[in-house]
Short mmCIF file of C-alpha atoms in Angstrom, two decimals:
data_model
loop_
_atom_site.label_atom_id
_atom_site.label_comp_id
_atom_site.label_asym_id
_atom_site.label_seq_id
_atom_site.Cartn_x
_atom_site.Cartn_y
_atom_site.Cartn_z
CA MET Q 1 0.00 0.00 0.00
CA LYS Q 2 2.86 2.35 0.86
CA LYS Q 3 4.49 1.75 -2.53
CA ILE Q 4 1.19 2.43 -4.33
CA ARG Q 5 0.84 5.80 -2.52
CA GLN Q 6 4.43 6.69 -3.49
CA TYR Q 7 3.80 5.90 -7.18
CA THR Q 8 0.58 7.94 -7.09
CA LEU Q 9 2.39 10.95 -5.65
CA MET Q 10 5.10 10.65 -8.32
CA ILE Q 11 2.49 10.61 -11.13
CA LEU Q 12 0.70 13.61 -9.65
CA ALA Q 13 4.00 15.50 -9.35
CA ALA Q 14 4.87 14.71 -12.95
CA ALA Q 15 1.45 15.89 -14.08
CA PHE Q 16 1.91 19.11 -12.07
CA PHE Q 17 5.26 19.92 -13.64
CA LEU Q 18 4.40 18.74 -17.18
CA PRO Q 19 3.10 22.10 -18.41
CA ALA Q 20 6.29 23.76 -17.23
CA CYS Q 21 8.36 21.26 -19.22
CA THR Q 22 6.33 21.57 -22.42
CA ASP Q 23 5.66 25.32 -22.41
CA ASN Q 24 7.67 26.90 -25.25
CA PHE Q 25 9.22 23.50 -25.98
CA VAL Q 26 9.84 24.25 -29.67
CA GLU Q 27 11.24 27.69 -28.95
CA LYS Q 28 13.59 26.43 -26.25
CA ASN Q 29 14.82 23.53 -28.36
CA THR Q 30 15.41 25.46 -31.57
CA ASP Q 31 18.94 26.58 -32.34
CA PRO Q 32 18.68 30.29 -33.21
CA ASN Q 33 21.88 30.00 -35.27
CA ALA Q 34 20.77 26.96 -37.29
CA ILE Q 35 20.29 27.33 -41.06
CA THR Q 36 16.64 26.59 -41.84
CA ALA Q 37 16.65 27.45 -45.53
CA VAL Q 38 19.56 26.60 -47.80
CA THR Q 39 20.74 29.31 -50.19
CA PRO Q 40 22.41 29.02 -53.61
CA ASP Q 41 25.79 30.25 -52.34
CA LEU Q 42 25.84 27.38 -49.83
CA LEU Q 43 24.77 24.70 -52.31
CA LEU Q 44 26.97 25.61 -55.27
CA PRO Q 45 30.48 25.04 -53.83
CA GLY Q 46 29.52 21.65 -52.45
CA ILE Q 47 28.08 20.58 -55.80
CA ILE Q 48 31.22 21.60 -57.67
CA ARG Q 49 33.67 20.17 -55.13
CA THR Q 50 31.88 16.83 -54.75
CA ALA Q 51 31.55 16.16 -58.48
CA VAL Q 52 35.03 17.31 -59.49
CA ASN Q 53 36.75 15.50 -56.61
CA GLN Q 54 34.97 12.31 -57.65
CA MET Q 55 36.53 12.63 -61.09
CA VAL Q 56 39.99 13.04 -59.56
CA ASP Q 57 39.36 9.75 -57.78
CA GLN Q 58 38.10 8.13 -60.99
CA SER Q 59 41.24 9.36 -62.77
CA TRP Q 60 43.55 7.79 -60.27
CA SER Q 61 41.66 4.56 -59.62
CA ILE Q 62 40.63 3.55 -63.15
CA GLY Q 63 40.70 6.29 -65.82
CA ASN Q 64 44.48 6.61 -66.13
CA ILE Q 65 44.83 2.83 -66.08
CA VAL Q 66 42.29 1.75 -68.69
CA ILE Q 67 43.62 4.35 -71.14
CA GLN Q 68 47.21 3.29 -70.37
CA HIS Q 69 48.56 6.50 -68.98
CA THR Q 70 49.53 4.62 -65.83
CA ALA Q 71 49.84 0.93 -64.91
CA LYS Q 72 49.81 -0.98 -61.62
CA ILE Q 73 52.51 -3.18 -60.13
CA GLN Q 74 50.52 -4.22 -57.03
CA PHE Q 75 46.83 -5.00 -56.52
CA VAL Q 76 46.57 -5.23 -60.28
CA SER Q 77 42.90 -6.22 -60.63
CA GLU Q 78 41.92 -2.93 -62.29
CA ASP Q 79 44.72 -3.29 -64.82
CA ARG Q 80 43.60 -6.82 -65.67
CA TYR Q 81 39.94 -5.69 -65.97
CA THR Q 82 38.65 -7.41 -62.85
CA TRP Q 83 36.59 -4.34 -62.14
CA GLY Q 84 33.80 -5.65 -59.95
CA ASP Q 85 31.07 -3.27 -58.84
CA ARG Q 86 32.23 0.19 -59.88
CA ASP Q 87 29.37 2.04 -58.21
CA GLY Q 88 31.32 5.03 -56.84
CA LEU Q 89 30.60 7.26 -59.83
CA TRP Q 90 26.92 6.28 -59.85
CA GLU Q 91 26.36 6.87 -56.13
CA ASN Q 92 28.34 10.11 -56.03
CA MET Q 93 26.73 11.72 -59.05
CA TYR Q 94 23.13 10.78 -58.29
CA ASN Q 95 23.45 11.90 -54.67
CA ASN Q 96 24.93 15.19 -55.85
CA LEU Q 97 22.34 15.61 -58.62
CA ARG Q 98 19.67 15.90 -55.93
CA ASN Q 99 21.44 19.04 -54.73
CA VAL Q 100 21.67 20.28 -58.32
CA GLN Q 101 17.92 19.81 -58.70
CA LEU Q 102 17.34 21.69 -55.45
CA LEU Q 103 19.55 24.54 -56.67
CA ILE Q 104 17.58 24.72 -59.91
CA GLU Q 105 14.29 24.89 -57.98
CA ILE Q 106 15.61 27.64 -55.68
CA SER Q 107 16.95 29.53 -58.70
CA ASP Q 108 13.54 29.33 -60.40
CA ARG Q 109 11.79 30.68 -57.29
CA ASN Q 110 14.28 33.53 -56.97
CA LYS Q 111 14.43 34.17 -60.72
CA ALA Q 112 18.21 33.74 -60.39
CA ASN Q 113 19.15 32.89 -63.96
CA ASN Q 114 22.90 32.78 -63.40
CA TYR Q 115 22.66 30.22 -60.63
CA LYS Q 116 20.25 28.25 -62.78
CA GLY Q 117 22.56 28.45 -65.81
CA ILE Q 118 25.52 27.16 -63.81
CA SER Q 119 23.31 24.40 -62.36
CA LEU Q 120 22.26 23.31 -65.85
CA ILE Q 121 25.89 23.12 -66.97
CA MET Q 122 26.85 21.03 -63.95
CA ARG Q 123 23.80 18.81 -64.47
CA ALA Q 124 24.66 18.28 -68.14
CA TRP Q 125 28.27 17.42 -67.34
CA MET Q 126 27.35 15.05 -64.53
CA TYR Q 127 24.77 13.18 -66.60
CA SER Q 128 27.27 12.92 -69.45
CA LEU Q 129 29.70 11.15 -67.11
CA LEU Q 130 27.02 8.72 -66.02
CA THR Q 131 25.69 7.89 -69.47
CA ASP Q 132 29.14 7.64 -71.06
CA ALA Q 133 30.24 5.27 -68.31
CA TYR Q 134 27.10 3.11 -68.05
CA GLY Q 135 24.93 3.73 -71.16
CA ASP Q 136 21.16 4.04 -70.62
CA ILE Q 137 20.48 5.61 -67.22
CA PRO Q 138 17.70 7.12 -65.09
CA TYR Q 139 17.31 10.69 -66.32
CA SER Q 140 14.05 12.64 -66.41
CA GLU Q 141 12.61 10.76 -63.41
CA ALA Q 142 15.89 10.70 -61.45
CA THR Q 143 16.29 12.88 -58.32
CA LYS Q 144 12.50 12.94 -57.86
CA GLY Q 145 12.18 10.70 -54.83
CA VAL Q 146 10.39 13.45 -52.90
CA THR Q 147 7.56 13.26 -55.45
CA GLY Q 148 7.22 9.52 -54.93
CA ILE Q 149 9.26 8.29 -57.89
CA LEU Q 150 11.51 5.78 -56.15
CA GLN Q 151 12.18 3.52 -59.14
CA PRO Q 152 12.94 5.92 -62.02
CA LYS Q 153 12.84 4.60 -65.56
CA TYR Q 154 16.07 4.19 -67.50
CA GLU Q 155 16.14 6.28 -70.67
CA THR Q 156 18.08 5.69 -73.86
CA GLN Q 157 21.44 7.34 -74.17
CA GLU Q 158 20.15 9.24 -77.19
CA ALA Q 159 17.38 10.76 -75.06
CA VAL Q 160 19.87 11.61 -72.32
CA TYR Q 161 22.12 13.33 -74.85
CA ASN Q 162 19.20 15.34 -76.16
CA GLY Q 163 18.63 16.57 -72.61
CA ILE Q 164 22.32 17.31 -72.04
CA LEU Q 165 22.58 19.41 -75.18
CA ALA Q 166 19.32 21.21 -74.40
CA ASP Q 167 20.53 22.09 -70.88
CA LEU Q 168 23.78 23.53 -72.24
CA LYS Q 169 21.96 25.56 -74.89
CA THR Q 170 19.56 26.96 -72.30
CA ALA Q 171 22.42 27.78 -69.94
CA ASN Q 172 24.18 29.74 -72.67
CA GLU Q 173 20.99 31.70 -73.34
CA ILE Q 174 20.14 32.66 -69.75
CA LEU Q 175 23.58 33.42 -68.30
CA GLY Q 176 24.31 37.11 -68.30
CA PRO Q 177 25.52 40.20 -66.43
CA GLY Q 178 23.83 41.85 -63.46
CA GLU Q 179 23.30 38.95 -61.09
CA VAL Q 180 26.17 38.26 -58.69
CA VAL Q 181 27.13 34.62 -58.17
CA VAL Q 182 28.74 33.61 -54.85
CA GLY Q 183 30.26 30.19 -54.12
CA ASP Q 184 31.65 29.57 -57.61
CA LEU Q 185 34.86 27.55 -57.19
CA ILE Q 186 35.54 27.38 -60.94
CA TYR Q 187 35.30 30.94 -62.28
CA ASN Q 188 34.72 33.01 -59.13
CA GLY Q 189 31.39 34.27 -60.41
CA ASP Q 190 32.49 35.18 -63.95
CA VAL Q 191 29.42 34.02 -65.88
CA SER Q 192 30.96 34.96 -69.24
CA LYS Q 193 33.38 32.06 -68.71
CA TRP Q 194 30.55 29.73 -67.75
CA LYS Q 195 28.97 30.56 -71.12
CA LYS Q 196 32.21 29.59 -72.83
CA LEU Q 197 32.26 26.33 -70.91
CA ALA Q 198 28.65 25.60 -71.89
CA ASN Q 199 29.34 26.02 -75.60
CA SER Q 200 32.69 24.22 -75.51
CA LEU Q 201 30.96 21.28 -73.83
CA ARG Q 202 28.30 21.38 -76.55
CA LEU Q 203 31.03 20.89 -79.15
CA ARG Q 204 32.51 18.01 -77.11
CA TYR Q 205 29.19 16.20 -76.89
CA LEU Q 206 28.22 16.85 -80.50
CA MET Q 207 31.54 15.34 -81.52
CA ARG Q 208 30.93 12.44 -79.13
CA ILE Q 209 27.74 11.46 -80.98
CA SER Q 210 28.97 12.39 -84.47
CA ASN Q 211 29.39 8.76 -85.58
CA VAL Q 212 25.69 8.02 -85.03
CA LYS Q 213 24.03 11.36 -85.70
CA ASP Q 214 24.41 14.22 -88.18
CA VAL Q 215 25.74 17.06 -86.04
CA LYS Q 216 27.14 19.35 -88.75
CA ALA Q 217 24.46 22.04 -88.53
CA ASP Q 218 24.55 22.22 -84.73
CA MET Q 219 28.35 22.44 -84.61
CA GLN Q 220 28.46 25.03 -87.39
CA ALA Q 221 25.85 27.20 -85.67
CA ILE Q 222 28.14 27.48 -82.64
CA ILE Q 223 31.21 28.26 -84.75
CA ASP Q 224 29.41 30.84 -86.92
CA ASN Q 225 28.19 33.04 -84.07
CA PRO Q 226 30.91 33.47 -81.43
CA THR Q 227 29.10 36.48 -79.98
CA ALA Q 228 25.99 34.50 -79.11
CA ASN Q 229 27.85 31.22 -78.58
CA PRO Q 230 31.29 32.03 -77.14
CA VAL Q 231 33.77 29.20 -76.61
CA PHE Q 232 37.19 29.04 -74.93
CA SER Q 233 39.15 31.72 -76.78
CA ASP Q 234 42.65 32.23 -78.20
CA ALA Q 235 43.16 35.42 -76.20
CA ASN Q 236 42.68 33.66 -72.87
CA LYS Q 237 43.97 30.19 -73.78
CA ASN Q 238 44.11 28.19 -70.55
CA GLU Q 239 42.56 30.97 -68.48
CA ASP Q 240 39.13 29.89 -69.74
CA ASN Q 241 39.59 26.27 -68.66
CA GLY Q 242 36.77 24.68 -66.68
CA VAL Q 243 38.95 23.37 -63.87
CA LEU Q 244 38.92 23.42 -60.09
CA ARG Q 245 42.23 24.88 -58.98
CA TYR Q 246 43.05 23.40 -55.63
CA LEU Q 247 44.37 25.26 -52.59
CA THR Q 248 46.82 24.33 -49.84
CA SER Q 249 44.21 23.42 -47.24
CA ALA Q 250 40.82 21.74 -46.84
CA PRO Q 251 38.12 21.76 -48.02
CA ASN Q 252 39.62 22.70 -51.40
CA GLN Q 253 42.87 20.80 -51.06
CA PHE Q 254 43.82 18.35 -53.80
CA PRO Q 255 41.91 15.24 -52.65
CA LEU Q 256 44.75 12.75 -53.17
CA TYR Q 257 47.27 14.70 -51.09
CA THR Q 258 46.33 13.04 -47.81
CA ALA Q 259 46.37 9.45 -49.14
CA ARG Q 260 49.07 7.13 -47.81
CA GLN Q 261 52.38 6.89 -49.66
CA GLY Q 262 52.04 3.16 -50.21
CA SER Q 263 48.92 3.67 -52.30
CA PHE Q 264 50.84 5.80 -54.76
CA ASP Q 265 53.67 3.32 -55.12
CA GLU Q 266 51.22 0.89 -56.71
CA PHE Q 267 50.80 3.23 -59.70
CA ARG Q 268 53.56 3.56 -62.28
CA LEU Q 269 54.06 5.09 -65.70
CA SER Q 270 52.49 2.97 -68.44
CA LYS Q 271 54.89 1.65 -71.05
CA ASN Q 272 52.43 2.78 -73.73
CA LEU Q 273 52.55 6.45 -72.70
CA GLY Q 274 56.21 6.33 -71.65
CA ASP Q 275 57.36 4.94 -74.98
CA LYS Q 276 55.34 7.52 -76.92
CA LEU Q 277 56.66 10.48 -74.92
CA THR Q 278 60.22 9.17 -75.15
CA ALA Q 279 59.98 8.73 -78.93
CA LEU Q 280 58.75 12.32 -79.26
CA ALA Q 281 61.38 13.66 -76.82
CA ASP Q 282 58.37 15.12 -75.04
CA PRO Q 283 59.34 16.86 -71.77
CA ARG Q 284 55.86 16.34 -70.33
CA ILE Q 285 57.13 12.93 -69.22
CA ALA Q 286 58.78 14.78 -66.32
CA ILE Q 287 55.34 16.01 -65.23
CA PHE Q 288 53.47 12.75 -65.73
CA ALA Q 289 56.14 10.53 -64.14
CA GLN Q 290 59.29 10.45 -62.01
CA PRO Q 291 62.69 9.06 -62.99
CA THR Q 292 63.30 5.54 -61.70
CA ASP Q 293 64.87 5.32 -58.26
CA ALA Q 294 67.78 3.31 -59.63
CA SER Q 295 68.57 5.83 -62.35
CA VAL Q 296 68.46 8.72 -59.89
CA ALA Q 297 70.83 6.85 -57.57
CA ALA Q 298 73.19 6.35 -60.52
CA ASN Q 299 72.98 10.07 -61.30
CA ALA Q 300 71.56 9.28 -64.76
CA PRO Q 301 67.79 9.90 -64.51
CA LYS Q 302 65.59 8.08 -66.99
CA TYR Q 303 61.93 7.20 -67.33
CA VAL Q 304 60.73 3.63 -67.76
CA GLY Q 305 57.12 2.49 -68.04
CA VAL Q 306 55.64 -0.90 -67.21
CA PRO Q 307 53.24 -2.79 -69.53
CA ASN Q 308 49.60 -2.71 -68.47
CA GLY Q 309 47.73 -5.84 -67.51
CA LEU Q 310 50.50 -7.98 -66.06
CA ASN Q 311 49.83 -10.36 -63.19
CA GLU Q 312 51.16 -9.19 -59.85
CA VAL Q 313 54.35 -11.28 -59.90
CA ALA Q 314 55.26 -10.22 -63.43
CA ALA Q 315 54.43 -6.59 -62.71
CA LEU Q 316 56.61 -6.48 -59.58
CA ASP Q 317 59.49 -8.20 -61.38
CA TYR Q 318 59.33 -6.13 -64.57
CA ASN Q 319 62.68 -4.62 -65.56
CA GLY Q 320 64.30 -5.87 -62.40
CA GLY Q 321 61.78 -4.58 -59.91
CA PRO Q 322 60.05 -1.38 -58.74
CA ASN Q 323 63.30 0.60 -58.45
CA ASN Q 324 63.63 0.35 -62.21
CA VAL Q 325 60.12 1.55 -63.08
CA SER Q 326 58.90 5.15 -62.93
CA ARG Q 327 56.33 6.23 -60.37
CA ALA Q 328 53.49 8.53 -61.40
CA GLY Q 329 54.35 12.24 -61.31
CA SER Q 330 54.73 13.58 -57.78
CA LEU Q 331 52.91 16.81 -58.64
CA PHE Q 332 49.70 14.78 -58.81
CA TYR Q 333 49.91 13.78 -55.16
CA LYS Q 334 52.68 14.63 -52.65
CA GLY Q 335 53.68 17.80 -54.54
CA SER Q 336 50.13 18.82 -55.35
CA ILE Q 337 49.94 21.67 -52.83
CA THR Q 338 53.32 23.20 -53.62
CA GLU Q 339 53.35 26.28 -55.81
CA ARG Q 340 54.22 24.18 -58.86
CA GLY Q 341 51.81 21.43 -57.91
CA LEU Q 342 48.87 23.82 -57.74
CA ASN Q 343 49.53 24.66 -61.39
CA VAL Q 344 49.49 20.99 -62.40
CA ALA Q 345 47.11 19.00 -60.18
CA LYS Q 346 43.68 20.29 -61.13
CA GLY Q 347 40.13 18.97 -61.12
CA TYR Q 348 39.01 18.79 -64.75
CA ILE Q 349 35.71 19.52 -66.46
CA MET Q 350 36.99 20.73 -69.84
CA GLY Q 351 39.95 22.73 -71.16
CA TYR Q 352 41.06 24.84 -74.10
CA PRO Q 353 43.52 22.24 -75.46
CA GLU Q 354 40.75 19.66 -75.73
CA LEU Q 355 38.53 22.14 -77.58
CA GLN Q 356 41.26 22.81 -80.13
CA PHE Q 357 41.70 19.10 -80.81
CA ILE Q 358 37.92 18.76 -81.25
CA LEU Q 359 37.94 21.62 -83.76
CA ALA Q 360 40.96 20.17 -85.56
CA GLU Q 361 39.15 16.85 -85.97
CA ALA Q 362 35.90 18.54 -86.97
CA VAL Q 363 37.60 20.62 -89.67
CA LYS Q 364 39.59 17.64 -90.97
CA LYS Q 365 36.43 15.52 -91.22
CA GLY Q 366 34.44 18.32 -92.85
CA LEU Q 367 32.00 18.57 -89.96
CA VAL Q 368 32.56 22.33 -89.70
CA LYS Q 369 34.05 25.19 -91.65
CA SER Q 370 36.31 27.25 -89.42
CA PRO Q 371 38.34 30.41 -89.97
CA LYS Q 372 41.32 28.22 -89.03
CA THR Q 373 42.65 25.10 -90.71
CA ALA Q 374 42.82 21.72 -89.01
CA LYS Q 375 46.59 22.19 -88.78
CA MET Q 376 46.19 25.54 -87.00
CA HIS Q 377 43.75 24.09 -84.47
CA TYR Q 378 46.01 21.08 -83.94
CA GLU Q 379 49.12 23.16 -83.30
CA GLU Q 380 47.23 25.52 -81.01
CA GLY Q 381 45.97 22.51 -79.07
CA VAL Q 382 49.48 21.10 -78.65
CA LYS Q 383 50.87 24.45 -77.48
CA ALA Q 384 48.04 24.90 -75.00
CA ALA Q 385 48.45 21.34 -73.72
CA PHE Q 386 52.03 22.10 -72.75
CA GLY Q 387 50.79 25.22 -71.00
CA TYR Q 388 48.16 23.20 -69.16
CA ALA Q 389 50.90 20.87 -67.91
CA ASN Q 390 52.91 23.93 -66.81
CA ILE Q 391 55.93 23.12 -68.95
CA THR Q 392 57.60 24.81 -71.92
CA MET Q 393 57.16 23.22 -75.34
CA PRO Q 394 60.44 22.64 -77.21
CA ALA Q 395 60.85 25.05 -80.12
CA ASN Q 396 61.13 22.21 -82.64
CA TYR Q 397 58.35 20.03 -81.24
CA LEU Q 398 55.82 20.79 -83.97
CA THR Q 399 58.35 20.08 -86.71
CA THR Q 400 59.54 16.79 -85.21
CA PRO Q 401 58.43 13.60 -86.98
CA GLY Q 402 55.61 12.04 -84.99
CA SER Q 403 54.24 15.36 -83.77
CA ALA Q 404 54.54 17.52 -86.92
CA TYR Q 405 51.15 17.88 -88.61
CA SER Q 406 50.58 15.77 -91.71
CA GLU Q 407 47.39 15.76 -93.79
CA THR Q 408 47.72 12.05 -94.51
CA ASP Q 409 48.09 11.16 -90.83
CA ALA Q 410 46.08 14.01 -89.36
CA LEU Q 411 43.43 12.12 -87.39
CA THR Q 412 46.01 9.85 -85.76
CA LEU Q 413 48.16 12.85 -84.81
CA ILE Q 414 45.18 14.75 -83.43
CA GLY Q 415 43.92 11.75 -81.47
CA THR Q 416 47.34 10.92 -80.07
CA GLN Q 417 48.09 14.43 -78.88
CA LYS Q 418 44.60 14.67 -77.41
CA TRP Q 419 45.22 11.40 -75.54
CA ILE Q 420 48.45 12.79 -74.10
CA ALA Q 421 46.80 16.09 -73.18
CA LEU Q 422 43.96 14.30 -71.35
CA PHE Q 423 46.32 12.76 -68.78
CA PHE Q 424 44.64 12.78 -65.36
CA THR Q 425 41.32 14.26 -66.52
CA GLY Q 426 38.92 11.73 -65.07
CA LEU Q 427 37.39 9.36 -67.62
CA GLU Q 428 37.47 11.73 -70.59
CA ALA Q 429 40.41 10.07 -72.37
CA TRP Q 430 38.66 6.68 -72.08
CA PHE Q 431 35.40 8.06 -73.46
CA ASP Q 432 37.22 9.65 -76.40
CA TRP Q 433 39.30 6.57 -77.15
CA ARG Q 434 36.15 4.46 -77.34
CA ARG Q 435 34.87 6.78 -80.08
CA THR Q 436 38.08 7.08 -82.09
CA GLY Q 437 40.21 4.02 -81.31
CA ILE Q 438 43.22 6.37 -81.13
CA PRO Q 439 45.83 5.57 -79.92
CA THR Q 440 46.20 1.79 -79.98
CA ILE Q 441 45.34 0.35 -76.56
CA THR Q 442 46.30 -3.32 -76.28
CA PRO Q 443 45.04 -5.36 -73.31
CA GLY Q 444 47.80 -6.79 -71.16
CA VAL Q 445 48.81 -10.42 -71.53
CA ASP Q 446 47.23 -11.35 -68.21
CA ASN Q 447 43.89 -9.61 -68.76
CA VAL Q 448 40.75 -11.52 -67.74
CA ASN Q 449 38.35 -9.94 -70.22
CA SER Q 450 39.01 -12.18 -73.22
CA GLY Q 451 41.53 -9.79 -74.69
CA LYS Q 452 39.13 -6.86 -74.84
CA VAL Q 453 39.48 -3.36 -73.39
CA PRO Q 454 36.30 -2.54 -71.40
CA VAL Q 455 33.95 -0.09 -73.09
CA ARG Q 456 31.60 0.64 -70.19
CA PHE Q 457 30.98 0.03 -66.49
CA ALA Q 458 28.49 -2.64 -65.46
CA TYR Q 459 25.46 -1.25 -63.61
CA PRO Q 460 25.79 -1.13 -59.81
CA ARG Q 461 24.56 -4.30 -58.12
CA SER Q 462 22.37 -2.19 -55.85
CA GLU Q 463 20.13 -1.43 -58.85
CA GLN Q 464 19.16 -5.11 -59.00
CA THR Q 465 17.49 -4.67 -55.63
CA LEU Q 466 16.39 -1.04 -55.70
CA ASN Q 467 15.20 -0.69 -59.30
CA PRO Q 468 15.04 -4.17 -60.86
CA THR Q 469 12.24 -3.63 -63.41
CA SER Q 470 13.73 -0.49 -64.96
CA LEU Q 471 17.18 -2.05 -64.94
CA ALA Q 472 15.94 -5.17 -66.72
CA GLU Q 473 14.28 -3.04 -69.42
CA ALA Q 474 17.53 -1.12 -69.98
CA VAL Q 475 19.59 -4.31 -70.25
CA ALA Q 476 17.10 -5.89 -72.65
CA ARG Q 477 17.25 -2.78 -74.84
CA GLN Q 478 20.97 -2.10 -74.62
CA GLY Q 479 22.54 -5.54 -74.41
CA ALA Q 480 24.27 -7.70 -71.81
CA ASP Q 481 25.23 -5.91 -68.62
CA ASN Q 482 28.99 -6.38 -68.91
CA TYR Q 483 32.12 -4.42 -69.75
CA ASN Q 484 31.98 -5.23 -73.47
CA THR Q 485 28.52 -3.98 -74.48
CA LYS Q 486 28.98 -0.77 -76.41
CA VAL Q 487 26.86 2.28 -75.67
CA TRP Q 488 24.69 3.96 -78.32
CA TRP Q 489 27.22 6.45 -79.64
CA ASP Q 490 29.92 3.75 -79.82
CA LYS Q 491 28.00 1.25 -81.98
#
């Protein structure tokens, strides 16, 4: 009985004090300094940083390897095409695209055309990475989970490309002076340069689909009206580049700088790239790689690449061991926050050298008529590529056999120099090689993909659980879900 009376008194006391505890509960438990509504200047830097940093990671982990800029001497599964579930790009981009969609919605409400234009460019670029890596992908219904669409349909790559090109065209039309942009890590709010990026990307993607679609009129319309459709220009050369220039500290520090040293030792100069640069007496080899340890110790520095696709024993033993094979260039990791490194290690969206190689190819193929010849665009691209690598081009480089322009060998020369220039630019060199087949990329002797270089990523395994019906439709339409099924523009 005594215990019952005690419990009763406790309940009554709690009831007495309850109003005091709940009065102004929300007010007392709300942080007055908390951000309750996100603003464009807070969203934009995170969108840029997250997407570009992901492409730095893709460069290092797979892009440089599959295109034979680098090779591995340990943990060689990537080099032998045992790729597994490469879902990092998929997860990163789709998560980030939700923020892009939010930024577009906020921009529409605020009638902020410059933020919207930049958002459309980022959206176009991010979807291009996804579709070029995987093929058919969720597009118009993606990022709409809040509306109840949890299993978005996969759309054909052709439809995705139509959307990409439309976004870039709209961005070019709505970007303009008057509206200040804050949080822009690429151009520091200079929307005139964003317009140039939009139109330069349009030329990239029109060229990408040029084997399966007539793009002459669309490309020519951009070339014919540089006032309405500005692209990266001669006057500014590499100053117009769409790149994230990293700083010496977080959050905008080069993302590989803090990785452990042992991880970098796995990656070495590819024999394919090393042999080409050596044959051309190309000094960019000193940027892309380091002299072998043994040659430095002998006071006779030299660069030696290792063949791609060797098994781990053969790779470690090649040329007498790791001391006799060149590491990847230090400016892309441990030297990336030095003064020189900041001019070399950059996060890449698109650059002026690449544009010049696109124009050189387009003129040579008769896709466009330009005020400049294919040779002029080619030579400008080579010069700018040396500038991008922060190294001086030898005076005789463009007259040296193998790099001197030749009408009979023009497309091979253009493609080869473009391949060199796209070192450490994410997956762009791989995408372009799949379209052109230039240069020759030969699978290593120990590859496990039946002697074939992969031409896409397999879809993430998570899609089999989260979106099985849409995935099955895409596979039935596109072809087997493996590394060897070509995407639409590559067929």
